[in-house]
């Protein structure tokens, strides 16, 4: 059990295409997944991909806490899940813009176009093949994590870079927080903690 350090944008490991895992039940992979879980728990995040802890292998670990599910999103909490060699397949051509953050880009958030409905196929550490059907927020989370395995960070998926901002000045996000209740609670907290808000909103 160990908390690992997190690679930041600019480090070459984040731009590499990660290697498929040959043996999902390899104890080394189990240990890696456990460390990724500890690392997520330490920072209070939802998911992480192995390249973010400097391991260029196709492993994603995530969980969905009840407290993180946006209002209006029909989704049950999901316990810790290790995805080995995950593959995302879009089930719609529709994309929607959704706010994201990333442990590898601390202090930033951006609004990213993502497919609203995907399936994700993966292998478990017990060598079981699984498929999950994901919509909206969960679909975004897993597209974001699997992108890490192909060397993509969320700004590389953005089509409007005016929506990339520092958490200390969440202008467009703050606007949206005012307009809609259906916002990822973590991003609403970010707006609520906006340190310079008095300068901008009366
Ligand atoms: Ni990320």
XYZ file of C-alpha atoms and ligand atoms in Angstrom:
203
model
C 0.000 0.000 0.000
C 1.493 3.264 -1.101
C 0.590 6.666 -2.372
C 2.437 7.338 -5.610
C 3.509 10.678 -7.003
C 1.557 12.001 -9.971
C 3.028 12.933 -13.350
C 2.171 16.452 -14.468
C 1.377 17.720 -17.957
C 4.603 17.988 -19.913
C 6.083 14.735 -18.640
C 6.687 12.383 -21.593
C 5.011 9.412 -19.866
C 1.671 11.179 -20.289
C 2.116 11.418 -24.076
C 3.039 7.775 -24.682
C 0.651 5.104 -25.878
C 0.605 2.729 -22.902
C 1.402 -0.963 -23.304
C -1.351 -3.604 -23.018
C -1.178 -5.796 -19.910
C -0.482 -9.399 -20.865
C -1.349 -11.027 -17.564
C -4.143 -9.186 -15.695
C -3.619 -11.359 -12.613
C 0.100 -10.530 -12.383
C 0.730 -9.568 -8.720
C 2.637 -6.538 -9.985
C -0.589 -5.267 -11.603
C -2.550 -5.959 -8.408
C 0.001 -3.950 -6.446
C -0.081 -1.139 -9.011
C -3.915 -1.008 -8.866
C -3.839 -0.924 -5.061
C -1.358 1.955 -5.109
C -3.499 3.802 -7.674
C -6.484 3.343 -5.368
C -4.509 4.695 -2.405
C -3.391 7.650 -4.526
C -6.980 8.477 -5.565
C -8.129 8.188 -1.964
C -5.325 10.491 -0.832
C -6.341 13.290 -3.205
C -10.106 12.634 -3.128
C -10.392 12.049 -6.880
C -12.661 9.744 -8.889
C -10.217 7.991 -11.189
C -6.618 7.648 -12.322
C -4.742 5.980 -15.165
C -1.428 4.161 -14.716
C 0.621 6.619 -16.843
C -0.304 9.279 -14.277
C 1.767 7.344 -11.739
C 4.610 6.939 -14.264
C 3.635 3.399 -15.336
C 2.976 3.167 -19.065
C 0.513 0.261 -18.888
C -3.155 0.054 -19.824
C -4.681 0.158 -16.343
C -7.398 2.478 -15.010
C -8.753 2.568 -11.460
C -11.902 4.470 -10.504
C -14.826 4.611 -8.105
C -17.972 6.688 -7.968
C -18.905 8.106 -4.587
C -22.545 9.053 -3.973
C -21.323 12.546 -3.057
C -19.793 12.993 -6.501
C -22.870 12.162 -8.609
C -24.291 15.327 -10.172
C -27.931 16.094 -9.335
C -30.205 14.872 -12.107
C -27.758 12.154 -13.179
C -29.185 8.661 -12.846
C -26.221 6.739 -11.550
C -25.606 4.526 -8.552
C -22.318 4.683 -6.656
C -19.713 2.290 -8.062
C -17.202 0.530 -5.794
C -13.484 0.479 -6.583
C -13.014 -0.885 -10.068
C -9.777 -1.867 -11.804
C -9.982 -1.864 -15.583
C -7.216 -3.672 -17.436
C -6.845 -2.996 -21.162
C -10.062 -0.939 -21.291
C -11.564 -0.051 -24.659
C -14.136 2.724 -25.115
C -16.680 2.333 -27.905
C -19.078 5.220 -28.564
C -22.747 4.172 -28.739
C -23.872 7.523 -30.099
C -22.442 10.203 -32.354
C -23.671 12.854 -29.937
C -21.100 14.727 -27.906
C -21.795 17.182 -25.111
C -19.509 19.645 -23.368
C -18.688 18.647 -19.819
C -16.398 20.204 -17.193
C -13.316 18.199 -16.330
C -10.295 18.365 -14.112
C -7.226 16.171 -14.055
C -4.675 15.265 -11.392
C -1.970 15.861 -13.994
C -3.131 19.466 -14.531
C -3.518 20.724 -10.979
C -5.328 24.025 -10.568
C -7.113 23.920 -13.929
C -10.511 22.949 -15.315
C -11.946 22.941 -18.807
C -15.087 22.089 -20.752
C -14.522 19.156 -23.053
C -16.691 17.562 -25.774
C -17.331 13.904 -24.915
C -19.592 11.187 -26.249
C -22.705 11.032 -24.083
C -23.082 7.255 -24.333
C -20.280 4.702 -24.559
C -19.557 1.132 -23.632
C -16.306 0.251 -21.948
C -14.915 -3.273 -22.281
C -12.139 -4.352 -19.959
C -10.611 -7.274 -18.096
C -10.637 -7.535 -14.303
C -7.602 -8.577 -12.235
C -9.467 -11.923 -11.885
C -9.284 -12.235 -15.695
C -13.003 -11.732 -16.235
C -14.096 -9.831 -19.315
C -16.606 -7.097 -18.498
C -18.586 -4.516 -20.411
C -20.239 -1.512 -18.820
C -22.701 0.847 -20.403
C -21.972 4.447 -19.446
C -23.833 7.677 -19.993
C -23.144 11.343 -19.392
C -20.877 11.988 -16.394
C -19.619 8.397 -16.096
C -19.058 8.236 -19.860
C -16.972 11.410 -19.573
C -14.954 10.058 -16.645
C -14.011 6.882 -18.475
C -13.288 8.599 -21.804
C -10.972 10.902 -19.831
C -9.200 8.010 -18.083
C -8.840 5.813 -21.168
C -7.540 8.846 -23.104
C -4.590 8.862 -20.674
C -3.645 5.413 -22.014
C -3.354 6.865 -25.509
C -1.351 9.930 -24.559
C -4.252 12.411 -24.522
C -4.849 15.021 -21.853
C -8.236 16.761 -21.766
C -7.070 20.119 -23.233
C -6.057 18.147 -26.357
C -9.753 17.216 -26.757
C -11.078 20.733 -26.225
C -12.593 22.646 -29.122
C -12.947 25.976 -27.286
C -9.856 26.825 -25.263
C -11.575 29.913 -23.841
C -13.221 27.359 -21.534
C -9.868 26.320 -20.035
C -9.419 28.191 -16.768
C -7.677 28.285 -13.433
C -9.661 27.058 -10.443
C -8.821 30.375 -8.776
C -10.826 32.231 -11.477
C -13.659 29.964 -12.632
C -15.534 32.554 -14.726
C -17.541 30.421 -17.176
C -17.899 27.608 -14.665
C -19.204 30.044 -12.050
C -21.746 31.335 -14.577
C -22.915 27.807 -15.183
C -23.063 27.015 -11.466
C -25.466 29.946 -11.115
C -27.628 28.782 -14.014
C -28.012 25.066 -13.391
C -28.327 22.734 -10.412
C -27.029 19.828 -12.533
C -23.332 20.329 -11.966
C -20.682 17.898 -10.772
C -20.556 18.585 -6.994
C -16.733 18.717 -7.067
C -16.897 21.550 -9.595
C -19.629 23.330 -7.648
C -17.393 23.155 -4.559
C -14.625 24.694 -6.605
C -16.894 27.634 -7.480
C -18.011 27.940 -3.869
C -14.367 28.102 -2.784
C -13.504 30.709 -5.439
C -11.105 32.905 -3.485
C -11.462 36.144 -5.466
C -15.200 35.935 -6.145
C -15.983 39.271 -4.437
C -13.934 41.059 -7.057
C -16.098 39.644 -9.827
C -19.561 39.069 -8.450
C -21.305 41.544 -6.206
Ni -6.785 12.880 -15.850
